[in-house]
Amino acid sequence: MSEKVLWTSAEIAAATSGVCTGRWNAAGVSIDSRTVQPGDVFVALKGPNFDAHDFVGEALAKGAAGAIVNYIPPQTPPERLVLTPDSFQALQALGKAGRDRSPAKIIAVTGSVGKTGCKEALRQVLPAFASQGSYNNHWGAPLSLARLPREAAYGAFELGMNHAGELGPLARMTRPHVALVTAIAPVHLEFFAGLEDIARAKSEIFEGVMPDGAAILNGDDAYFDLLKNAAAAKGIKNILRFGKDKGCDARLDEFSLQPEGSHVKAEVLGAPLSYRVGAPGFHWVKNSLAVLLCAGAVGADVREIAQRLAALDLAKGRGTATEIPFARGRFTLVDESYNASPAAVAAAISVLAQRAPRGKGRLLLVLGDMRELGKNSEPFHLDLAPMIKEAGIARVFCCGPFMRLLHESLPKDTQGGWKPDSGQLAPLVTAAMRDGDIVTVKGSFSMGMKKVVDALLAMQEEENTKKQAAV
């Protein structure tokens, strides 16, 4: 177990109004017995289709320091347990206690697109403790707050929602010093009447902003005024904006897009800056402005932070590029498989268009359905066709019922193939790869596009196996 103590058993009991007869220290917090680490406290959540109390013994056997439970499972030492009336409420209480005791400057990030990217960038450049992956919902937010180290100077937390009324409680729990809304776009549109309603739901983040805190908004967004007024209505006086307009607190002056990143000139909080962003695409140019404003708002040196942006390390499934040797040569895989929306797919197509294939290689695109778009699903998928043509993409492989519409609308020589799901599509993609190709894979999380990514990555393993057999 780590020497650093995140929680003592007594602190956990006090925070959760629980009872603990033993004395032990926890170095982390987990809700998944499969990934629990030695020294973690395991929170045994109970849902309609599962009961994690069944796995408390497994978690303790893997080295968990203790567990938070609703009842004592059979053959479990009670001194290793904190007994509470409701383990989910206990998780929320532990998250609140983690936030209450922390001296860290807290940044909360929401938005239709870019929130995970901005949160991860803040984690790297401040550096800040950050919520893991997309742990941004009713259990992810308190879990992340419960993991906030005692000594953290900064914390960056992603807050998400797909229905109105969900973001407010998360914001009030997180109580950020800075609230960033990246952009408003058609994501989860199935659950809203329109983009204005999405903007109103995102504005719930202002409900938790600390006194004298700041709201950071996209000055180029069509819903900037709505968000600005919503922030002001919550008493937030420090409202900062990023974008192209002269009135922006982080103003974009010049930029040069390149396959592996971008060069940017901007003025941020009055400071002229010239820096490189180590992630490709105009969306990352905009993200960098938001990140710099966040950093400045919590007292960091924006000049120093700007220089750190060159070393950004993209999260898995969010644009990482890997060169893969295989039997017929080498190709480049751009893994955008984590999730998809119209704005995100458009950005991925734009980034792919900036890449230059080697030799006789081609630009290839693998797409799964964009989910939760409601009645607008068909037009949003069909609207990708002109972007694909303009980008010069040679072949498009599609899966899902809505991407079938796109597939059928493309010229015959651009149709790489369509299958109902990603598992059936993967063999078509791997069979089509040529030396020098560059292939981007993207789709909504529920489409399981990682299956295609894994199949492409496995081509390198197959080649290595053949070489070893030949030796």
Short mmCIF file of C-alpha atoms in Angstrom, two decimals:
data_model
loop_
_atom_site.label_atom_id
_atom_site.label_comp_id
_atom_site.label_asym_id
_atom_site.label_seq_id
_atom_site.Cartn_x
_atom_site.Cartn_y
_atom_site.Cartn_z
CA MET A 1 0.00 0.00 0.00
CA SER A 2 1.16 3.55 -0.69
CA GLU A 3 2.65 5.38 2.31
CA LYS A 4 0.28 8.26 1.64
CA VAL A 5 -3.02 7.96 3.48
CA LEU A 6 -6.06 9.13 1.57
CA TRP A 7 -8.58 8.12 4.24
CA THR A 8 -8.41 6.52 7.66
CA SER A 9 -11.21 4.14 8.62
CA ALA A 10 -12.28 6.63 11.29
CA GLU A 11 -12.50 9.44 8.74
CA ILE A 12 -14.55 7.26 6.40
CA ALA A 13 -16.94 6.35 9.21
CA ALA A 14 -17.33 9.99 10.22
CA ALA A 15 -17.89 11.20 6.66
CA THR A 16 -20.46 8.52 5.86
CA SER A 17 -22.18 8.33 9.27
CA GLY A 18 -21.06 4.71 9.31
CA VAL A 19 -19.82 2.31 11.93
CA CYS A 20 -16.34 0.75 11.87
CA THR A 21 -14.85 -1.43 14.60
CA GLY A 22 -11.40 -1.70 13.02
CA ARG A 23 -8.56 0.74 12.38
CA TRP A 24 -6.98 0.85 8.94
CA ASN A 25 -5.85 3.32 6.29
CA ALA A 26 -6.90 3.57 2.65
CA ALA A 27 -4.72 4.85 -0.18
CA GLY A 28 -7.48 4.90 -2.81
CA VAL A 29 -11.18 4.39 -3.48
CA SER A 30 -12.68 1.77 -5.83
CA ILE A 31 -16.15 0.65 -6.86
CA ASP A 32 -14.99 -2.20 -9.12
CA SER A 33 -13.62 -5.40 -7.60
CA ARG A 34 -12.04 -6.29 -10.95
CA THR A 35 -9.70 -3.29 -10.83
CA VAL A 36 -9.36 -2.75 -7.10
CA GLN A 37 -5.80 -1.98 -6.03
CA PRO A 38 -3.99 -2.92 -2.81
CA GLY A 39 -4.82 -0.30 -0.19
CA ASP A 40 -8.12 0.82 -1.73
CA VAL A 41 -11.36 1.10 0.19
CA PHE A 42 -13.95 -0.79 -1.85
CA VAL A 43 -17.44 0.73 -2.01
CA ALA A 44 -20.02 -2.04 -2.44
CA LEU A 45 -22.70 -0.39 -4.55
CA LYS A 46 -26.03 -2.11 -5.09
CA GLY A 47 -28.10 -1.67 -8.25
CA PRO A 48 -31.20 -3.18 -9.83
CA ASN A 49 -29.18 -5.87 -11.62
CA PHE A 50 -26.12 -6.33 -9.40
CA ASP A 51 -24.97 -6.29 -5.80
CA ALA A 52 -21.28 -5.57 -5.26
CA HIS A 53 -21.55 -6.99 -1.75
CA ASP A 54 -21.06 -10.33 -3.53
CA PHE A 55 -17.51 -9.20 -4.39
CA VAL A 56 -16.38 -7.70 -1.09
CA GLY A 57 -14.45 -10.87 -0.25
CA GLU A 58 -12.71 -10.79 -3.63
CA ALA A 59 -11.77 -7.13 -3.15
CA LEU A 60 -10.31 -7.79 0.29
CA ALA A 61 -8.41 -10.81 -1.04
CA LYS A 62 -6.82 -8.55 -3.67
CA GLY A 63 -5.50 -6.28 -0.95
CA ALA A 64 -8.28 -3.78 -0.37
CA ALA A 65 -7.80 -2.14 3.02
CA GLY A 66 -11.51 -2.26 3.76
CA ALA A 67 -14.96 -1.84 2.32
CA ILE A 68 -18.03 0.36 2.68
CA VAL A 69 -21.14 -1.83 2.88
CA ASN A 70 -24.87 -1.79 3.59
CA TYR A 71 -24.67 -5.14 5.35
CA ILE A 72 -21.95 -7.55 6.41
CA PRO A 73 -21.45 -10.25 3.77
CA PRO A 74 -20.98 -13.83 5.00
CA GLN A 75 -17.48 -14.78 6.16
CA THR A 76 -16.23 -11.19 6.01
CA PRO A 77 -14.22 -9.76 8.91
CA PRO A 78 -16.37 -6.92 10.30
CA GLU A 79 -13.34 -4.91 11.43
CA ARG A 80 -12.46 -4.38 7.75
CA LEU A 81 -15.87 -2.85 7.03
CA VAL A 82 -17.62 0.49 7.40
CA LEU A 83 -21.30 -0.31 7.83
CA THR A 84 -23.63 2.35 6.41
CA PRO A 85 -27.39 2.53 5.66
CA ASP A 86 -26.77 3.10 1.93
CA SER A 87 -23.42 2.62 0.21
CA PHE A 88 -24.27 4.91 -2.70
CA GLN A 89 -25.17 7.74 -0.33
CA ALA A 90 -21.97 6.90 1.54
CA LEU A 91 -19.98 7.35 -1.70
CA GLN A 92 -21.60 10.74 -2.22
CA ALA A 93 -20.87 11.71 1.38
CA LEU A 94 -17.24 10.61 1.05
CA GLY A 95 -16.91 12.68 -2.13
CA LYS A 96 -18.38 15.70 -0.36
CA ALA A 97 -15.98 15.22 2.53
CA GLY A 98 -13.07 14.95 0.12
CA ARG A 99 -14.08 18.25 -1.42
CA ASP A 100 -14.72 19.94 1.92
CA ARG A 101 -11.24 19.19 3.29
CA SER A 102 -9.30 20.02 0.13
CA PRO A 103 -7.32 23.27 -0.25
CA ALA A 104 -7.10 22.66 -4.03
CA LYS A 105 -8.32 25.13 -6.61
CA ILE A 106 -11.09 23.21 -8.38
CA ILE A 107 -11.95 23.47 -12.08
CA ALA A 108 -15.15 21.84 -13.36
CA VAL A 109 -15.50 21.24 -17.09
CA THR A 110 -18.67 20.57 -19.05
CA GLY A 111 -19.84 21.05 -22.62
CA SER A 112 -21.19 19.03 -25.53
CA VAL A 113 -17.72 18.34 -26.93
CA GLY A 114 -14.16 18.79 -25.70
CA LYS A 115 -14.77 18.37 -21.97
CA THR A 116 -12.64 15.24 -21.54
CA GLY A 117 -9.88 16.73 -23.68
CA CYS A 118 -9.78 19.97 -21.71
CA LYS A 119 -9.89 18.11 -18.39
CA GLU A 120 -7.01 15.86 -19.47
CA ALA A 121 -5.02 18.86 -20.71
CA LEU A 122 -5.46 20.57 -17.34
CA ARG A 123 -4.32 17.39 -15.64
CA GLN A 124 -1.10 17.48 -17.62
CA VAL A 125 -0.20 21.15 -17.81
CA LEU A 126 -1.03 22.50 -14.33
CA PRO A 127 -0.56 19.63 -13.29
CA ALA A 128 -3.85 18.80 -11.56
CA PHE A 129 -5.48 15.80 -9.99
CA ALA A 130 -8.22 14.87 -12.48
CA SER A 131 -11.23 12.62 -12.67
CA GLN A 132 -10.41 9.34 -14.42
CA GLY A 133 -11.61 8.89 -18.01
CA SER A 134 -15.20 10.08 -18.32
CA TYR A 135 -16.16 9.56 -14.66
CA ASN A 136 -18.55 12.49 -14.84
CA ASN A 137 -21.99 11.30 -13.67
CA HIS A 138 -23.87 10.74 -10.40
CA TRP A 139 -21.39 8.08 -9.24
CA GLY A 140 -18.31 9.18 -11.19
CA ALA A 141 -18.22 12.69 -9.72
CA PRO A 142 -18.36 11.67 -6.03
CA LEU A 143 -15.90 8.82 -6.68
CA SER A 144 -13.46 11.31 -8.23
CA LEU A 145 -13.88 13.76 -5.35
CA ALA A 146 -13.34 10.96 -2.84
CA ARG A 147 -10.03 10.22 -4.59
CA LEU A 148 -8.85 13.85 -4.42
CA PRO A 149 -5.46 13.73 -2.63
CA ARG A 150 -5.11 15.74 0.54
CA GLU A 151 -2.09 17.58 -0.85
CA ALA A 152 -3.47 18.42 -4.34
CA ALA A 153 -2.98 22.04 -5.40
CA TYR A 154 -5.40 21.78 -8.33
CA GLY A 155 -8.30 19.52 -9.24
CA ALA A 156 -9.94 19.18 -12.66
CA PHE A 157 -13.29 17.42 -12.82
CA GLU A 158 -15.42 16.58 -15.84
CA LEU A 159 -19.17 16.93 -15.25
CA GLY A 160 -21.60 15.42 -17.75
CA MET A 161 -25.30 14.98 -18.29
CA ASN A 162 -27.78 13.74 -20.86
CA HIS A 163 -30.96 15.09 -19.22
CA ALA A 164 -31.91 18.43 -17.70
CA GLY A 165 -31.51 18.59 -13.94
CA GLU A 166 -28.55 16.21 -13.73
CA LEU A 167 -25.69 18.71 -13.79
CA GLY A 168 -26.81 20.98 -10.96
CA PRO A 169 -26.36 18.43 -8.13
CA LEU A 170 -22.92 17.45 -9.48
CA ALA A 171 -21.84 21.10 -9.60
CA ARG A 172 -23.09 21.76 -6.07
CA MET A 173 -21.12 18.72 -4.88
CA THR A 174 -17.94 19.74 -6.76
CA ARG A 175 -18.14 23.46 -5.85
CA PRO A 176 -15.61 24.63 -8.44
CA HIS A 177 -13.63 27.83 -8.30
CA VAL A 178 -13.78 27.83 -12.11
CA ALA A 179 -16.55 26.44 -14.34
CA LEU A 180 -15.73 25.91 -18.02
CA VAL A 181 -18.40 25.30 -20.69
CA THR A 182 -16.50 24.25 -23.81
CA ALA A 183 -19.23 24.42 -26.50
CA ILE A 184 -22.88 23.66 -27.19
CA ALA A 185 -23.44 21.08 -29.94
CA PRO A 186 -26.00 18.40 -30.95
CA VAL A 187 -25.12 15.71 -28.41
CA HIS A 188 -27.84 13.80 -26.47
CA LEU A 189 -30.26 15.72 -28.69
CA GLU A 190 -32.71 12.84 -28.39
CA PHE A 191 -33.48 14.01 -24.84
CA PHE A 192 -33.90 17.73 -25.60
CA ALA A 193 -36.20 19.88 -27.72
CA GLY A 194 -33.21 21.68 -29.23
CA LEU A 195 -29.77 23.16 -28.70
CA GLU A 196 -31.10 25.99 -26.56
CA ASP A 197 -32.39 23.47 -24.04
CA ILE A 198 -28.98 21.75 -24.05
CA ALA A 199 -27.35 25.12 -23.31
CA ARG A 200 -29.74 25.71 -20.41
CA ALA A 201 -28.96 22.28 -19.01
CA LYS A 202 -25.21 22.93 -19.30
CA SER A 203 -25.67 26.24 -17.48
CA GLU A 204 -26.59 24.27 -14.35
CA ILE A 205 -22.84 24.02 -13.72
CA PHE A 206 -22.96 27.61 -12.45
CA GLU A 207 -25.10 26.51 -9.50
CA GLY A 208 -22.02 25.23 -7.70
CA VAL A 209 -19.43 27.92 -8.44
CA MET A 210 -17.69 29.22 -5.33
CA PRO A 211 -18.10 32.86 -4.24
CA ASP A 212 -15.72 35.04 -6.27
CA GLY A 213 -15.35 32.15 -8.74
CA ALA A 214 -15.19 32.38 -12.52
CA ALA A 215 -17.18 31.15 -15.50
CA ILE A 216 -15.26 30.51 -18.71
CA LEU A 217 -17.29 30.48 -21.93
CA ASN A 218 -16.81 30.00 -25.66
CA GLY A 219 -17.17 33.48 -27.14
CA ASP A 220 -17.73 32.04 -30.62
CA ASP A 221 -20.62 29.83 -29.50
CA ALA A 222 -24.14 30.73 -30.63
CA TYR A 223 -25.32 30.32 -27.04
CA PHE A 224 -22.67 32.52 -25.41
CA ASP A 225 -25.19 35.18 -24.36
CA LEU A 226 -27.54 32.60 -22.84
CA LEU A 227 -24.69 31.08 -20.83
CA LYS A 228 -23.30 34.47 -19.82
CA ASN A 229 -26.70 35.57 -18.54
CA ALA A 230 -27.18 32.29 -16.70
CA ALA A 231 -23.79 32.69 -14.99
CA ALA A 232 -24.57 36.28 -14.04
CA ALA A 233 -27.94 35.18 -12.63
CA LYS A 234 -26.06 32.89 -10.23
CA GLY A 235 -24.01 35.83 -8.99
CA ILE A 236 -20.85 35.07 -10.95
CA LYS A 237 -19.11 38.36 -11.70
CA ASN A 238 -15.90 37.04 -13.26
CA ILE A 239 -17.11 35.83 -16.67
CA LEU A 240 -14.27 35.16 -19.14
CA ARG A 241 -14.51 34.14 -22.78
CA PHE A 242 -12.25 32.57 -25.35
CA GLY A 243 -12.47 32.78 -29.15
CA LYS A 244 -11.66 34.89 -32.18
CA ASP A 245 -13.40 38.14 -31.21
CA LYS A 246 -11.36 41.15 -30.10
CA GLY A 247 -13.28 41.29 -26.83
CA CYS A 248 -12.24 37.79 -25.78
CA ASP A 249 -10.07 37.36 -22.69
CA ALA A 250 -8.25 34.60 -24.58
CA ARG A 251 -8.19 35.82 -28.17
CA LEU A 252 -6.95 33.72 -31.07
CA ASP A 253 -4.76 35.80 -33.39
CA GLU A 254 -3.10 33.27 -35.73
CA PHE A 255 -2.85 29.50 -36.05
CA SER A 256 -1.23 26.96 -38.33
CA LEU A 257 -2.68 23.44 -38.42
CA GLN A 258 -0.31 20.50 -38.88
CA PRO A 259 -0.84 16.71 -38.82
CA GLU A 260 0.68 16.27 -35.36
CA GLY A 261 -0.30 19.57 -33.76
CA SER A 262 -0.69 23.31 -34.30
CA HIS A 263 1.21 26.54 -33.86
CA VAL A 264 -0.82 29.26 -32.16
CA LYS A 265 -0.50 32.97 -31.49
CA ALA A 266 -2.96 34.37 -28.99
CA GLU A 267 -3.45 37.00 -26.32
CA VAL A 268 -4.52 35.52 -22.99
CA LEU A 269 -5.44 37.77 -20.06
CA GLY A 270 -3.42 40.55 -21.68
CA ALA A 271 -0.33 38.42 -22.31
CA PRO A 272 0.75 37.85 -25.95
CA LEU A 273 1.62 34.18 -26.36
CA SER A 274 3.19 32.02 -29.06
CA TYR A 275 3.01 28.30 -28.43
CA ARG A 276 2.52 24.86 -29.91
CA VAL A 277 -0.37 22.50 -29.16
CA GLY A 278 0.72 18.86 -29.28
CA ALA A 279 -2.63 17.61 -30.55
CA PRO A 280 -3.98 18.10 -34.10
CA GLY A 281 -7.09 19.95 -35.24
CA PHE A 282 -8.68 23.38 -34.91
CA HIS A 283 -10.79 22.07 -32.02
CA TRP A 284 -7.58 21.66 -30.05
CA VAL A 285 -6.56 25.22 -30.89
CA LYS A 286 -9.83 26.36 -29.29
CA ASN A 287 -9.39 23.93 -26.39
CA SER A 288 -5.97 25.41 -25.69
CA LEU A 289 -7.47 28.87 -25.21
CA ALA A 290 -9.99 27.49 -22.74
CA VAL A 291 -7.28 25.61 -20.83
CA LEU A 292 -5.10 28.72 -20.60
CA LEU A 293 -8.00 30.78 -19.27
CA CYS A 294 -8.73 28.11 -16.66
CA ALA A 295 -5.08 28.07 -15.63
CA GLY A 296 -4.98 31.85 -15.37
CA ALA A 297 -8.21 31.93 -13.36
CA VAL A 298 -6.71 29.66 -10.67
CA GLY A 299 -3.54 31.73 -10.45
CA ALA A 300 -1.13 29.75 -12.65
CA ASP A 301 1.38 31.44 -14.98
CA VAL A 302 -0.26 31.32 -18.43
CA ARG A 303 3.07 31.83 -20.22
CA GLU A 304 4.54 28.76 -18.55
CA ILE A 305 1.37 26.72 -19.05
CA ALA A 306 1.26 27.64 -22.75
CA GLN A 307 4.68 26.11 -23.32
CA ARG A 308 3.59 22.86 -21.65
CA LEU A 309 0.81 22.41 -24.21
CA ALA A 310 3.37 21.16 -26.73
CA ALA A 311 3.75 17.91 -24.78
CA LEU A 312 0.05 16.97 -24.60
CA ASP A 313 -0.55 13.23 -24.49
CA LEU A 314 -3.95 12.35 -25.93
CA ALA A 315 -6.12 9.89 -24.02
CA LYS A 316 -6.72 6.44 -25.50
CA GLY A 317 -9.50 6.48 -28.08
CA ARG A 318 -9.36 10.25 -28.51
CA GLY A 319 -7.02 10.82 -31.44
CA THR A 320 -3.84 8.89 -30.70
CA ALA A 321 -1.93 7.94 -33.86
CA THR A 322 0.00 4.66 -34.07
CA GLU A 323 2.09 3.32 -36.94
CA ILE A 324 1.46 -0.39 -37.41
CA PRO A 325 3.72 -2.74 -39.39
CA PHE A 326 1.90 -5.63 -41.03
CA ALA A 327 2.42 -8.20 -43.78
CA ARG A 328 1.88 -5.72 -46.63
CA GLY A 329 3.88 -2.81 -45.21
CA ARG A 330 2.94 -0.16 -42.65
CA PHE A 331 -0.20 1.88 -41.99
CA THR A 332 -1.18 4.56 -39.47
CA LEU A 333 -4.13 4.08 -37.14
CA VAL A 334 -5.81 7.19 -35.69
CA ASP A 335 -7.88 5.93 -32.77
CA GLU A 336 -10.93 8.17 -32.27
CA SER A 337 -13.07 5.25 -31.16
CA TYR A 338 -14.19 6.40 -27.73
CA ASN A 339 -17.28 8.38 -28.75
CA ALA A 340 -18.86 10.42 -31.52
CA SER A 341 -21.16 13.34 -32.24
CA PRO A 342 -21.68 15.41 -35.41
CA ALA A 343 -19.18 18.03 -34.25
CA ALA A 344 -16.63 15.45 -33.13
CA VAL A 345 -16.86 13.43 -36.35
CA ALA A 346 -16.48 16.62 -38.40
CA ALA A 347 -13.35 17.45 -36.39
CA ALA A 348 -11.95 13.93 -36.93
CA ILE A 349 -12.54 14.19 -40.69
CA SER A 350 -10.81 17.57 -40.75
CA VAL A 351 -7.77 16.20 -38.89
CA LEU A 352 -7.60 13.16 -41.19
CA ALA A 353 -7.65 15.47 -44.23
CA GLN A 354 -4.51 17.22 -42.93
CA ARG A 355 -2.51 13.98 -42.98
CA ALA A 356 -0.50 12.98 -46.04
CA PRO A 357 -0.43 9.24 -46.86
CA ARG A 358 2.95 7.73 -47.68
CA GLY A 359 3.58 6.39 -51.17
CA LYS A 360 0.40 4.94 -52.65
CA GLY A 361 -1.39 5.01 -49.33
CA ARG A 362 -4.93 6.34 -48.90
CA LEU A 363 -7.03 8.16 -46.35
CA LEU A 364 -9.57 5.70 -44.90
CA LEU A 365 -12.44 6.32 -42.49
CA VAL A 366 -14.30 3.81 -40.32
CA LEU A 367 -17.55 5.11 -38.83
CA GLY A 368 -20.14 3.75 -36.42
CA ASP A 369 -23.49 5.33 -35.72
CA MET A 370 -23.73 8.61 -33.81
CA ARG A 371 -26.29 7.82 -31.13
CA GLU A 372 -28.87 9.87 -29.17
CA LEU A 373 -29.62 12.34 -31.98
CA GLY A 374 -33.35 11.58 -32.01
CA LYS A 375 -35.39 12.71 -35.00
CA ASN A 376 -32.31 14.41 -36.45
CA SER A 377 -30.31 11.19 -36.74
CA GLU A 378 -30.77 10.65 -40.49
CA PRO A 379 -29.82 14.18 -41.64
CA PHE A 380 -26.82 14.38 -39.29
CA HIS A 381 -25.40 11.15 -40.73
CA LEU A 382 -26.09 12.13 -44.33
CA ASP A 383 -24.49 15.55 -43.75
CA LEU A 384 -21.12 13.81 -43.40
CA ALA A 385 -21.01 12.95 -47.11
CA PRO A 386 -19.88 16.37 -48.43
CA MET A 387 -17.23 16.63 -45.68
CA ILE A 388 -15.87 13.22 -46.68
CA LYS A 389 -15.68 14.26 -50.33
CA GLU A 390 -13.97 17.56 -49.54
CA ALA A 391 -11.43 15.79 -47.30
CA GLY A 392 -10.36 13.50 -50.14
CA ILE A 393 -11.08 10.31 -48.22
CA ALA A 394 -10.67 7.28 -50.48
CA ARG A 395 -12.74 4.66 -48.65
CA VAL A 396 -15.37 4.77 -45.91
CA PHE A 397 -16.36 1.71 -43.90
CA CYS A 398 -19.62 1.94 -41.97
CA CYS A 399 -21.61 0.05 -39.34
CA GLY A 400 -24.98 0.66 -37.75
CA PRO A 401 -28.41 1.49 -39.25
CA PHE A 402 -27.83 5.22 -39.61
CA MET A 403 -24.35 4.87 -41.10
CA ARG A 404 -25.94 2.58 -43.66
CA LEU A 405 -27.72 5.66 -44.99
CA LEU A 406 -24.38 7.44 -45.31
CA HIS A 407 -22.80 4.38 -46.95
CA GLU A 408 -25.52 4.21 -49.60
CA SER A 409 -25.23 7.94 -50.32
CA LEU A 410 -21.51 7.77 -51.08
CA PRO A 411 -20.08 7.19 -54.57
CA LYS A 412 -19.47 3.49 -55.30
CA ASP A 413 -15.71 3.92 -55.37
CA THR A 414 -15.79 5.45 -51.88
CA GLN A 415 -17.92 2.69 -50.33
CA GLY A 416 -15.56 0.47 -48.36
CA GLY A 417 -18.38 -1.65 -46.98
CA TRP A 418 -21.22 -1.70 -44.46
CA LYS A 419 -22.07 -4.17 -41.71
CA PRO A 420 -24.65 -4.09 -38.91
CA ASP A 421 -22.07 -3.90 -36.12
CA SER A 422 -18.39 -3.22 -35.50
CA GLY A 423 -17.48 -6.86 -34.93
CA GLN A 424 -18.66 -7.82 -38.40
CA LEU A 425 -17.07 -4.72 -39.95
CA ALA A 426 -13.59 -5.28 -38.51
CA PRO A 427 -12.54 -8.04 -40.98
CA LEU A 428 -13.52 -5.83 -43.96
CA VAL A 429 -11.30 -3.06 -42.65
CA THR A 430 -8.26 -5.22 -41.91
CA ALA A 431 -8.50 -6.93 -45.32
CA ALA A 432 -8.52 -3.55 -47.08
CA MET A 433 -5.37 -2.12 -45.49
CA ARG A 434 -2.49 -1.20 -47.80
CA ASP A 435 1.02 0.04 -47.24
CA GLY A 436 0.98 3.79 -46.47
CA ASP A 437 -2.71 3.98 -45.56
CA ILE A 438 -3.97 6.25 -42.78
CA VAL A 439 -7.19 5.08 -41.14
CA THR A 440 -9.36 6.90 -38.59
CA VAL A 441 -11.89 4.93 -36.51
CA LYS A 442 -14.79 6.76 -34.84
CA GLY A 443 -18.28 6.04 -33.51
CA SER A 444 -20.47 6.37 -30.45
CA PHE A 445 -19.30 4.41 -27.42
CA SER A 446 -22.23 2.00 -27.61
CA MET A 447 -21.16 1.01 -31.15
CA GLY A 448 -18.06 -0.71 -29.76
CA MET A 449 -15.66 0.70 -32.35
CA LYS A 450 -12.78 -0.47 -30.19
CA LYS A 451 -13.34 -3.88 -31.80
CA VAL A 452 -12.13 -2.41 -35.10
CA VAL A 453 -9.20 -0.71 -33.38
CA ASP A 454 -8.22 -3.95 -31.66
CA ALA A 455 -8.42 -5.85 -34.95
CA LEU A 456 -6.11 -3.32 -36.62
CA LEU A 457 -3.66 -3.40 -33.72
CA ALA A 458 -3.67 -7.20 -33.85
CA MET A 459 -2.30 -7.05 -37.40
CA GLN A 460 1.03 -6.02 -35.89
CA GLU A 461 0.95 -8.94 -33.47
CA GLU A 462 0.20 -11.32 -36.36
CA GLU A 463 3.21 -9.98 -38.26
CA ASN A 464 5.45 -10.33 -35.20
CA THR A 465 4.26 -13.92 -34.76
CA LYS A 466 5.09 -14.74 -38.39
CA LYS A 467 8.57 -13.26 -38.02
CA GLN A 468 9.23 -15.26 -34.87
CA ALA A 469 8.04 -18.46 -36.57
CA ALA A 470 10.36 -17.79 -39.52
CA VAL A 471 13.32 -17.48 -37.16
#
